[in-house]
PDB file of C-alpha atoms and ligand atoms in Angstrom:
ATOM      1  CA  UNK F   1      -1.822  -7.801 -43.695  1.00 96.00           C
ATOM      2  CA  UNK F   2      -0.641  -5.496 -41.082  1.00 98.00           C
ATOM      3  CA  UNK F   3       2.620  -6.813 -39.549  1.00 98.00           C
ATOM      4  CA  UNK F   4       2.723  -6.095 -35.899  1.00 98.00           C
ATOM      5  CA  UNK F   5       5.912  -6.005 -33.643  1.00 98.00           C
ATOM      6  CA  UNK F   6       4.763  -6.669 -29.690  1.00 98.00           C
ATOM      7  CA  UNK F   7       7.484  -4.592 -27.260  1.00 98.00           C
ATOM      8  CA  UNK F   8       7.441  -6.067 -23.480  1.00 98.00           C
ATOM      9  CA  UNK F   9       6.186  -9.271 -25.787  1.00 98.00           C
ATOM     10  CA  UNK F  10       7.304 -12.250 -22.740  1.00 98.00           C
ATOM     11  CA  UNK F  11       4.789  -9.583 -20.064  1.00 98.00           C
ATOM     12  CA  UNK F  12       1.219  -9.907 -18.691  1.00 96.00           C
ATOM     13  CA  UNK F  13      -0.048  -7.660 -21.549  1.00 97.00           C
ATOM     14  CA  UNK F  14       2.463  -8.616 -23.787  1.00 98.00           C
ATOM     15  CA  UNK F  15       2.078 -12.587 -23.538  1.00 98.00           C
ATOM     16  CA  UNK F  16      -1.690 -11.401 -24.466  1.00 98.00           C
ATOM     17  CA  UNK F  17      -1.476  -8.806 -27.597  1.00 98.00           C
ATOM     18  CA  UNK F  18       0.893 -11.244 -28.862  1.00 98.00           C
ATOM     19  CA  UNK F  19      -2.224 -14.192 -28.986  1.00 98.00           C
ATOM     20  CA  UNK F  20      -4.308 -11.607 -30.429  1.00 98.00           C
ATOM     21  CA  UNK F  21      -2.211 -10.653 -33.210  1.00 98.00           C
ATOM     22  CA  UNK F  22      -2.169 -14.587 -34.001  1.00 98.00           C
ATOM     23  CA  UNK F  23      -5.740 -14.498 -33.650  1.00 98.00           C
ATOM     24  CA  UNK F  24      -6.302 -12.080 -36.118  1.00 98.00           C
ATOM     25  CA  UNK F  25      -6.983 -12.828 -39.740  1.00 97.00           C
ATOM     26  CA  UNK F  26      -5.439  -9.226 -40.677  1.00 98.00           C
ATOM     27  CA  UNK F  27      -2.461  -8.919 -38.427  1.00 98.00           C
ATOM     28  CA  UNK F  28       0.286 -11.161 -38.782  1.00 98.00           C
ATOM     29  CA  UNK F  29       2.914 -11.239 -35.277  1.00 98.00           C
ATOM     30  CA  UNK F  30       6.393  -9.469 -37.196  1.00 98.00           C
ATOM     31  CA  UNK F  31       8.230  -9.740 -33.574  1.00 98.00           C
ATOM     32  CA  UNK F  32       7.915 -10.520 -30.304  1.00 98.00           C
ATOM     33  CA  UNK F  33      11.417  -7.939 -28.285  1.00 98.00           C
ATOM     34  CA  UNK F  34      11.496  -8.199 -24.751  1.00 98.00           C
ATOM     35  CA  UNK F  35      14.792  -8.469 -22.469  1.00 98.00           C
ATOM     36  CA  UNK F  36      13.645 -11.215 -20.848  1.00 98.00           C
ATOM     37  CA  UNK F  37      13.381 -12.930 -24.726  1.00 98.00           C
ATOM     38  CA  UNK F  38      16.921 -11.926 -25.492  1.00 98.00           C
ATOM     39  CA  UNK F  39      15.317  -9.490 -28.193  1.00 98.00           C
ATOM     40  CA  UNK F  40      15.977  -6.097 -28.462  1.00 98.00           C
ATOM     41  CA  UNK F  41      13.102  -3.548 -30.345  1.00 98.00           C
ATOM     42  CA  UNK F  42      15.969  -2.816 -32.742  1.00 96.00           C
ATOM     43  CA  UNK F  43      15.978  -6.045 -34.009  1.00 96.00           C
ATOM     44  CA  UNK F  44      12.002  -6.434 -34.836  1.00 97.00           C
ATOM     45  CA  UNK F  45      11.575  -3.046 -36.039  1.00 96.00           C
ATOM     46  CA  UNK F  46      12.246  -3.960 -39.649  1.00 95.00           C
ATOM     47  CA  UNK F  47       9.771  -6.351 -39.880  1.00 94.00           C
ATOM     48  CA  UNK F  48       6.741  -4.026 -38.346  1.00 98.00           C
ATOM     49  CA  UNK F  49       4.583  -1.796 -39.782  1.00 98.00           C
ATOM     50  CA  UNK F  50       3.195  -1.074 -36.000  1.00 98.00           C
ATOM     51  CA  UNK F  51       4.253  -1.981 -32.921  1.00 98.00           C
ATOM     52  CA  UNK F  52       2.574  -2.253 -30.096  1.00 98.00           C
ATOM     53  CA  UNK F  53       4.175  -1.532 -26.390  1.00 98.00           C
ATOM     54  CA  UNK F  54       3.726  -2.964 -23.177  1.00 98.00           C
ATOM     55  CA  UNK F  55       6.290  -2.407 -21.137  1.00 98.00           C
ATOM     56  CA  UNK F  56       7.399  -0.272 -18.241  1.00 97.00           C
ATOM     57  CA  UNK F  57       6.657   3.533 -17.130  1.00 94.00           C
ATOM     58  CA  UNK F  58      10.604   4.116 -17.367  1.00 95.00           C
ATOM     59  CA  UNK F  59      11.204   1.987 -20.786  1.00 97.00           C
ATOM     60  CA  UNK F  60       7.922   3.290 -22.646  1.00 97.00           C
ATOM     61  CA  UNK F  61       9.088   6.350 -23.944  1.00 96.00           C
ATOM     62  CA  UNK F  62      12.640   5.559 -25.517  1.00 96.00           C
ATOM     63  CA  UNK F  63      11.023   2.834 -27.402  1.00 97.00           C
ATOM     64  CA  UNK F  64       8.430   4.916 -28.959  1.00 96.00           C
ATOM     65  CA  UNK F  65      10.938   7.321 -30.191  1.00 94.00           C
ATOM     66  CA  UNK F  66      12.614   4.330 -31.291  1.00 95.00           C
ATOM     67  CA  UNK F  67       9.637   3.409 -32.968  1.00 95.00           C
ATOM     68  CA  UNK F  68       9.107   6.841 -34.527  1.00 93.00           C
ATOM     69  CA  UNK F  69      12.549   7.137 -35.444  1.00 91.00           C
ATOM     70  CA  UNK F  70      12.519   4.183 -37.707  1.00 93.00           C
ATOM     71  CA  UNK F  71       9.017   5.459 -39.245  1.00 93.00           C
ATOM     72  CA  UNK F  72       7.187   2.535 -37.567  1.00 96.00           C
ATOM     73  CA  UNK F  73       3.666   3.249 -36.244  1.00 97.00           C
ATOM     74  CA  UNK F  74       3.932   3.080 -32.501  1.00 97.00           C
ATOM     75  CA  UNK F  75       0.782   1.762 -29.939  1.00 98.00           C
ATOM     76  CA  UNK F  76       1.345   2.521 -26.524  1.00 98.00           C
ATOM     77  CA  UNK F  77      -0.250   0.625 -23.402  1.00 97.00           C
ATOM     78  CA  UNK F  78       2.214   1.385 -21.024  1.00 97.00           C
ATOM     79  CA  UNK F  79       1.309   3.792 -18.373  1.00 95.00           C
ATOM     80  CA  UNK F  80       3.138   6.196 -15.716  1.00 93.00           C
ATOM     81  CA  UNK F  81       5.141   7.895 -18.404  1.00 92.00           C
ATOM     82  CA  UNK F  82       5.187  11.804 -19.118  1.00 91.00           C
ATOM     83  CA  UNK F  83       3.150  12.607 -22.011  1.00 90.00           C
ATOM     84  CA  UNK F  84       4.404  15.663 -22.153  1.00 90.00           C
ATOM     85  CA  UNK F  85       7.505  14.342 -23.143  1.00 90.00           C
ATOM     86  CA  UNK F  86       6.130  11.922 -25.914  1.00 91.00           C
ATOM     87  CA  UNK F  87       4.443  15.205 -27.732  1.00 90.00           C
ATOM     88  CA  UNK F  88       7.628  16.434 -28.298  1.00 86.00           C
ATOM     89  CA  UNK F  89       8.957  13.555 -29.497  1.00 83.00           C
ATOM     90  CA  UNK F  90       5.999  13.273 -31.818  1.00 84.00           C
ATOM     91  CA  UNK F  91       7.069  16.497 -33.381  1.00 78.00           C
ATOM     92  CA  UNK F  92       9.679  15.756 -35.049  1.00 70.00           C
ATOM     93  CA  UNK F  93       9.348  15.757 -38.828  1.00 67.00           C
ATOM     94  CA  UNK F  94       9.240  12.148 -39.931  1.00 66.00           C
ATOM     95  CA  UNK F  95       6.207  10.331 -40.762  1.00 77.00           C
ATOM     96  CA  UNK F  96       5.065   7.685 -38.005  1.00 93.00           C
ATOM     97  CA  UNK F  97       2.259   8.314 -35.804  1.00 95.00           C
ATOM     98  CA  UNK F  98       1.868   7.306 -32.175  1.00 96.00           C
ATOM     99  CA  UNK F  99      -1.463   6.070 -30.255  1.00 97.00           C
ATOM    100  CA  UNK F 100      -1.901   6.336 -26.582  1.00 97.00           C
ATOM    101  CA  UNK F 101      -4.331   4.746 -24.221  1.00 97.00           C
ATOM    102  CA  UNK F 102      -4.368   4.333 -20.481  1.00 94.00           C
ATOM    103  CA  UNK F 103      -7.237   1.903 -21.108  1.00 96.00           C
ATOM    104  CA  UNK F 104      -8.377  -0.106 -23.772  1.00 98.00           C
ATOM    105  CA  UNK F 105     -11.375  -1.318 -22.087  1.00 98.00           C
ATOM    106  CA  UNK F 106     -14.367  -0.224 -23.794  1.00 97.00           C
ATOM    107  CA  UNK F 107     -16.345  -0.603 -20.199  1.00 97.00           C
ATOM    108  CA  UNK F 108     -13.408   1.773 -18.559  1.00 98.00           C
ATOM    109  CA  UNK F 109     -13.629   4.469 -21.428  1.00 97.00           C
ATOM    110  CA  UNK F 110     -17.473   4.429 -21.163  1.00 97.00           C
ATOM    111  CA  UNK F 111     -17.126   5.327 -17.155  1.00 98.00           C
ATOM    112  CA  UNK F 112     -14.863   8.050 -17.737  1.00 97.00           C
ATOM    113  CA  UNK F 113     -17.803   9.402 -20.760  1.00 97.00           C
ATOM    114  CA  UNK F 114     -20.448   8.943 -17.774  1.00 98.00           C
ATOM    115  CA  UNK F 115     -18.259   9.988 -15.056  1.00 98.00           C
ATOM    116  CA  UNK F 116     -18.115  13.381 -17.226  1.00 98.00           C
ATOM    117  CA  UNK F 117     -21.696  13.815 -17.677  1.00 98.00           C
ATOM    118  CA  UNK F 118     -22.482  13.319 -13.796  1.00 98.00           C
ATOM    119  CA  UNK F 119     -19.878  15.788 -12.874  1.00 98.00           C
ATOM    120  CA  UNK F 120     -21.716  18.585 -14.658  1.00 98.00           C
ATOM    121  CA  UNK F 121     -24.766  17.401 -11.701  1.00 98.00           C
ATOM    122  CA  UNK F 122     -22.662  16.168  -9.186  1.00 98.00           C
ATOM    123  CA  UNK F 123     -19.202  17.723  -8.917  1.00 98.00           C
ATOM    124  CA  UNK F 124     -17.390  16.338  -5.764  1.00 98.00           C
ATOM    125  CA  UNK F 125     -15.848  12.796  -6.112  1.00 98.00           C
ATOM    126  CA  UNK F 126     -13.059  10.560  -5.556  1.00 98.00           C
ATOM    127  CA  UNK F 127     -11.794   8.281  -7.259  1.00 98.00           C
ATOM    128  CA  UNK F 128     -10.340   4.548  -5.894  1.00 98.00           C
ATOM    129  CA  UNK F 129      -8.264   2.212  -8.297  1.00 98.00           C
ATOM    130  CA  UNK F 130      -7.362  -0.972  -7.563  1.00 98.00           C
ATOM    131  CA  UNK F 131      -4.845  -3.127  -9.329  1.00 98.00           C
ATOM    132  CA  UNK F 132      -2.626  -6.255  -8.928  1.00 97.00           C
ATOM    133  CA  UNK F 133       0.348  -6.218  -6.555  1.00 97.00           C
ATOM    134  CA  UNK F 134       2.739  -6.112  -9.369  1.00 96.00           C
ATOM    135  CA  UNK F 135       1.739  -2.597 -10.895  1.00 95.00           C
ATOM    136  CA  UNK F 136       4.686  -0.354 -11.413  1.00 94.00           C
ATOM    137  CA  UNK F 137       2.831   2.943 -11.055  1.00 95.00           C
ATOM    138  CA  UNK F 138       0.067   4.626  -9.023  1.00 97.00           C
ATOM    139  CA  UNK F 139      -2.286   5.837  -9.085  1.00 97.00           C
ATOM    140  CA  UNK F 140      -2.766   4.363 -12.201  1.00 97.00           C
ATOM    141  CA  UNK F 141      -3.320   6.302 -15.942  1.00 95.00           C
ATOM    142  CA  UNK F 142      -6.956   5.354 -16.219  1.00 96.00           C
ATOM    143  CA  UNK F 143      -7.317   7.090 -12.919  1.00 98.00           C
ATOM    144  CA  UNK F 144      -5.492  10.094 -13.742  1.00 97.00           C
ATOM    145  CA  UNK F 145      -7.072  10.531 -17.099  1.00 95.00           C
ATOM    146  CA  UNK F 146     -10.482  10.076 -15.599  1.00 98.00           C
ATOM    147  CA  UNK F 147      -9.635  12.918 -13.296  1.00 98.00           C
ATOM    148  CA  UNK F 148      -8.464  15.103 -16.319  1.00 96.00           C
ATOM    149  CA  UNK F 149     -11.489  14.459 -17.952  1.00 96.00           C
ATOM    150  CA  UNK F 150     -13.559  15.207 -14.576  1.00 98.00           C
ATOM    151  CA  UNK F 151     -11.901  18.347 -13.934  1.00 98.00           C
ATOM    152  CA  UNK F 152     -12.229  19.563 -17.688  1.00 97.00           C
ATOM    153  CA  UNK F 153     -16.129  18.965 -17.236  1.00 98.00           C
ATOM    154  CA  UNK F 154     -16.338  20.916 -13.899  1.00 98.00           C
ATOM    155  CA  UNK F 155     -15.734  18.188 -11.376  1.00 98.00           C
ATOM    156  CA  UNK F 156     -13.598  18.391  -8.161  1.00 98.00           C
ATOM    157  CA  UNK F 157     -11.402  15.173  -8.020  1.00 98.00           C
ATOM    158  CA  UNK F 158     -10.613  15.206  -4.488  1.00 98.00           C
ATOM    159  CA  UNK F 159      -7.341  14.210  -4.004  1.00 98.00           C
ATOM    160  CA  UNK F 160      -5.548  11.928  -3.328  1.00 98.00           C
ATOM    161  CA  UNK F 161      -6.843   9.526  -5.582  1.00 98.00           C
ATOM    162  CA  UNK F 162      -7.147   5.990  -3.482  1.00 98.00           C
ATOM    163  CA  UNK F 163      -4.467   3.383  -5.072  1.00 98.00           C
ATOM    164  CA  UNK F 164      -5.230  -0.321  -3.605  1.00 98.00           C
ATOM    165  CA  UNK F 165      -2.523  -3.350  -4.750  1.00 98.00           C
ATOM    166  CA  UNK F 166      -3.355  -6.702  -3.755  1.00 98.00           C
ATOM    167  CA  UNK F 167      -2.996 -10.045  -5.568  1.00 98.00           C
ATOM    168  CA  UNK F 168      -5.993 -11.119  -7.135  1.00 97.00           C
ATOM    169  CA  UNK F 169      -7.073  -7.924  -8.210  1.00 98.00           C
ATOM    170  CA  UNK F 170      -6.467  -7.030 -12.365  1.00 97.00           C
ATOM    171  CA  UNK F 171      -7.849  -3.499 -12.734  1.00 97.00           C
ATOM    172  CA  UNK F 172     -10.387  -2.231 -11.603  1.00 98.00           C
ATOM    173  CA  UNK F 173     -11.984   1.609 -10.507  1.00 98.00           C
ATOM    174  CA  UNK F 174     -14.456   3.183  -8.728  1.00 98.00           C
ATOM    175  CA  UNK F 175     -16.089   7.038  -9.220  1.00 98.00           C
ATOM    176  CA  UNK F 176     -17.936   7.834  -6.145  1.00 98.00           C
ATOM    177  CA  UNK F 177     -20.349  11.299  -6.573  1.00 98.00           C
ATOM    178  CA  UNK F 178     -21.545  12.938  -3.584  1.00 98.00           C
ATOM    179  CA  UNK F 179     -24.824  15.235  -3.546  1.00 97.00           C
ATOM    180  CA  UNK F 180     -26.852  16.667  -0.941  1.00 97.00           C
ATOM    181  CA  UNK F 181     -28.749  13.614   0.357  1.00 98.00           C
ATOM    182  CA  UNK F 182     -27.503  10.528  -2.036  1.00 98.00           C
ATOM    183  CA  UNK F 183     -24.087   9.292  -3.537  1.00 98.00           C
ATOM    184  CA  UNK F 184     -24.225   7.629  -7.101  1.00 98.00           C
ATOM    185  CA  UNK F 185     -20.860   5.218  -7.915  1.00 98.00           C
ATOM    186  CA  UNK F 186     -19.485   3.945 -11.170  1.00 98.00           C
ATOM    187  CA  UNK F 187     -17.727   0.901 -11.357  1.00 98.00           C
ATOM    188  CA  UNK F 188     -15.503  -1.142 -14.125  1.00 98.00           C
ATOM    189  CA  UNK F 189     -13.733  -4.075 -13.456  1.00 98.00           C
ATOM    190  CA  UNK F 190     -10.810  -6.197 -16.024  1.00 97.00           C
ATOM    191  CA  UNK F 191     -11.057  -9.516 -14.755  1.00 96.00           C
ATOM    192  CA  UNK F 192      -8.954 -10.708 -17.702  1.00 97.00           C
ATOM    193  CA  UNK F 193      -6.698  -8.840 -19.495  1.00 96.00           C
ATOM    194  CA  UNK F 194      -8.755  -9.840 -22.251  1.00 97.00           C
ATOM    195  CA  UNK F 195     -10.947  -7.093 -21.760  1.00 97.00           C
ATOM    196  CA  UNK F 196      -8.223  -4.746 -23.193  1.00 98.00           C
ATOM    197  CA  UNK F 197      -7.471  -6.382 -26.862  1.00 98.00           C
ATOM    198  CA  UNK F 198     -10.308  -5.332 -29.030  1.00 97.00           C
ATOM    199  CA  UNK F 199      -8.936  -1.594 -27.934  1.00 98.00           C
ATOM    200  CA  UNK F 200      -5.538  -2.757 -28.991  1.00 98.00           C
ATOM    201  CA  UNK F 201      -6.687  -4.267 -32.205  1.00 98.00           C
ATOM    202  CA  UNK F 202      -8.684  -1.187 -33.119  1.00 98.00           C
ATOM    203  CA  UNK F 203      -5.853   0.870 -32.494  1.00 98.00           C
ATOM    204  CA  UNK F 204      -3.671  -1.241 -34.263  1.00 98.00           C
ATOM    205  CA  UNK F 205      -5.759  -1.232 -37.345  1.00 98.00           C
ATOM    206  CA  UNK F 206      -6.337   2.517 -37.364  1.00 98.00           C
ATOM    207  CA  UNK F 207      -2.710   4.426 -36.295  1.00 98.00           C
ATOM    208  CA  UNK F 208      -1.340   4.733 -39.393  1.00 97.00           C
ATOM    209  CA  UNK F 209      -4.609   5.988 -40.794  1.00 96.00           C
ATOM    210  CA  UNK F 210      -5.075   8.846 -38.173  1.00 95.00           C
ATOM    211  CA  UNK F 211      -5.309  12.253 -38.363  1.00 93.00           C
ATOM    212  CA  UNK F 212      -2.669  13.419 -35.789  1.00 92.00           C
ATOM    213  CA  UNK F 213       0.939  12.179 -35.069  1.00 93.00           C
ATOM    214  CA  UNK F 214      -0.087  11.680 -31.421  1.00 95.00           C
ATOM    215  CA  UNK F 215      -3.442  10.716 -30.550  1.00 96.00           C
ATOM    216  CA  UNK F 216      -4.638   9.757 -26.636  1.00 95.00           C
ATOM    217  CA  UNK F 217      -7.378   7.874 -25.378  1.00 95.00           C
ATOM    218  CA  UNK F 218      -9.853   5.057 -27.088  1.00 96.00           C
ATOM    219  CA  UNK F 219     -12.900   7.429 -26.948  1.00 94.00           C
ATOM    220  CA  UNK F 220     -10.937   9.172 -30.417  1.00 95.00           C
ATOM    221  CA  UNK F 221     -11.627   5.828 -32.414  1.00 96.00           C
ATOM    222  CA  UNK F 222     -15.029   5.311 -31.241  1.00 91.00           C
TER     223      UNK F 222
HETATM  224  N1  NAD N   1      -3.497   0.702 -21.461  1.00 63.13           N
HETATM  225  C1  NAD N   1      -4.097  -0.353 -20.917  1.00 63.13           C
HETATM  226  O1  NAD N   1      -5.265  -0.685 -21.198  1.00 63.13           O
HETATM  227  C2  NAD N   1      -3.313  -1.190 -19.941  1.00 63.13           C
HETATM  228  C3  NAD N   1      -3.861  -2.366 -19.414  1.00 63.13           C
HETATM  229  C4  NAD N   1      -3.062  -3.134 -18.553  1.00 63.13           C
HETATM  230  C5  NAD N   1      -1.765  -2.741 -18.254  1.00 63.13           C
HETATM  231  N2  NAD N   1      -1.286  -1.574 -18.778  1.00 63.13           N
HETATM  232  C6  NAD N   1       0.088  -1.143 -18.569  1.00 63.13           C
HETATM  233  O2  NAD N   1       0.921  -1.953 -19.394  1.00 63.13           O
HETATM  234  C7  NAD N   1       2.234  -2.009 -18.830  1.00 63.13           C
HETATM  235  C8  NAD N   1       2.686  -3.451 -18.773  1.00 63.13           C
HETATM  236  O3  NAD N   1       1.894  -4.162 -17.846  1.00 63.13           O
HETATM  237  P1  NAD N   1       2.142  -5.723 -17.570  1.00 63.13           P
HETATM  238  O4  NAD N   1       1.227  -6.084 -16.451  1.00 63.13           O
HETATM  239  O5  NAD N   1       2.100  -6.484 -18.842  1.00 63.13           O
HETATM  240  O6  NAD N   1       3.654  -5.685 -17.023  1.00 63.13           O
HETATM  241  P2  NAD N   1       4.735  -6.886 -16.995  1.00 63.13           P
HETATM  242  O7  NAD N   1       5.717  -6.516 -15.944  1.00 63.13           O
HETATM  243  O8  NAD N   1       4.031  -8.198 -16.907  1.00 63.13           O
HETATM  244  O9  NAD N   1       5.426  -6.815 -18.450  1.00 63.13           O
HETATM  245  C9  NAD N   1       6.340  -5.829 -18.850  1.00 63.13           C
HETATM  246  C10 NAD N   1       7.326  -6.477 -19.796  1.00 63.13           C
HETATM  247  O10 NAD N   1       8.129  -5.457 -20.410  1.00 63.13           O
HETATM  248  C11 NAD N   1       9.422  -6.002 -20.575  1.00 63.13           C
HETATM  249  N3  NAD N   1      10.392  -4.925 -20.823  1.00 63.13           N
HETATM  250  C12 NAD N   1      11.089  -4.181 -19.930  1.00 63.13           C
HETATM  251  N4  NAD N   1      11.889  -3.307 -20.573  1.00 63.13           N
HETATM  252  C13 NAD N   1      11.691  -3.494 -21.906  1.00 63.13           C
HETATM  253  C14 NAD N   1      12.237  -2.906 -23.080  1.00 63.13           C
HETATM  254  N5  NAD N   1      13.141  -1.910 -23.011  1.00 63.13           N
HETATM  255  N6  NAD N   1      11.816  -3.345 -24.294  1.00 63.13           N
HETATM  256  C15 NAD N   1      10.905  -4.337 -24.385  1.00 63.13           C
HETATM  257  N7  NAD N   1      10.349  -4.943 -23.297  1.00 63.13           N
HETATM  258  C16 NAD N   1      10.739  -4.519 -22.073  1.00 63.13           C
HETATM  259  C17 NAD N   1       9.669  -6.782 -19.284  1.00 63.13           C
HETATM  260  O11 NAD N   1      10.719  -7.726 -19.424  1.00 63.13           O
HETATM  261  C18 NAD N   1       8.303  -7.454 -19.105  1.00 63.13           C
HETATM  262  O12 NAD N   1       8.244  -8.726 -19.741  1.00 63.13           O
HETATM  263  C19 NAD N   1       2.127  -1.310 -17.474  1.00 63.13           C
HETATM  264  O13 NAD N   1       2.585   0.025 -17.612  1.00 63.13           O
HETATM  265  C20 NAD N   1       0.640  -1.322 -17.175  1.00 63.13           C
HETATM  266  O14 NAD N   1       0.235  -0.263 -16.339  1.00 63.13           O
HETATM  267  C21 NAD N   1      -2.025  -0.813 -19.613  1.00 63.13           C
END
């Protein structure tokens, strides 16, 4: 049994991992901290081998070196955080490791894999995301990643990237290619957040087992 601590536990992602965990014949749910639960991370980390955070761009960070501080494997959802910041963290000597995804959506890490291959034919593209009203950040992490990844392959992102928040909308994004003569456009869309917890579950299984303190994006466990 792997016992798993949910951070940002009474939130939209939260509310989910945490029915996942109890879902699981493997996992067991150690914790569920949130503010609005009256429980602070502190008081769940002893009970967690891994814990698995939801919570918000300017929260994310201090609870994964919480997390790492107390030698507890750390999964991190959360987006709009510097990364930069976590790798140092991640340095430090002690023994935890720490697992990053902007998305856990198998459909979203497969268009950012094709989005790569048509950039090395098509280079020029933009990117639009579009999210629910009540996202923190934009543009979003699966947008900027799938830029990253673009770029690395030879792509030109143009900027900006197009950030749409309406209600009704979960998450959703669109790669549009332009050639001489034709477009060609990739699209994923979460309709329930669902769509993200087999990514969370496989990361869950795997952190403590991975090579690397810090490891980003689902494509590494595929
Ligand atoms: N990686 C992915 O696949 C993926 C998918 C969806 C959303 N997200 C990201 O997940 C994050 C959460 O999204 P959401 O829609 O669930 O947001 P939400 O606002 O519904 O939930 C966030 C929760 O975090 C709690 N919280 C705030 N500070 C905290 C702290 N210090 N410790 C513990 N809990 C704290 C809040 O009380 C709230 O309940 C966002 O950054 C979002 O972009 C990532």
């Amino acid at each position: 049994m792997i016992r798993v601590a949910v951070s940002g536990a009474a939130g939209r992602m939260g509310q989910t991992v945490c029915d996942a965990v109890e879902g699981a014949e493997d996992l067991e749910l150690a914790g569920r901290a949130d503010p609005a639960l009256d429980v602070a991370l502190d008081g769940v980390l002893g009970e967690a081998d891994v814990v698995v955070d939801f919570t918000t761009p300017d929260t994310a960070l201090e609870n994964a070196k919480a997390c790492l501080a107390a030698g507890v494997h750390v999964v991190l959802g959360t987006t709009g955080f510097d990364l930069d910041e976590l790798r140092e963290a991640v340095e430090a000597p002690d023994g935890a490791n720490c697992f990053v995804a902007p998305n856990f959506a198998i459909g979203a890490v497969l268009l950012m894999e094709a989005s790569q291959r048509i950039a090395k034919h098509m280079p020029e593209c933009e990117i639009v995301e579009l999210h629910h009203d009540r996202k923190l950040d934009a543009p979003s992490g699966t947008a900027k990643r799938t830029a990253d990844l673009i770029r690395e392959a030879g792509g030109n992102v143009h900027e900006p990237i197009h950030s749409v928040r309406l209600p009704g909308l979960v998450a959703h994004q669109e790669v549009v290619f332009g050639g001489e003569g034709q477009t060609l456009s990739l699209r994923h869309d979460s309709i329930d957040r669902s769509s993200f917890m087999p990514g969370v579950l496989l990361a869950v299984r795997r952190v403590a087992d991975l090579p690397d303190r810090l490891t980003v994006g689902l494509e590494r466990l595929l």
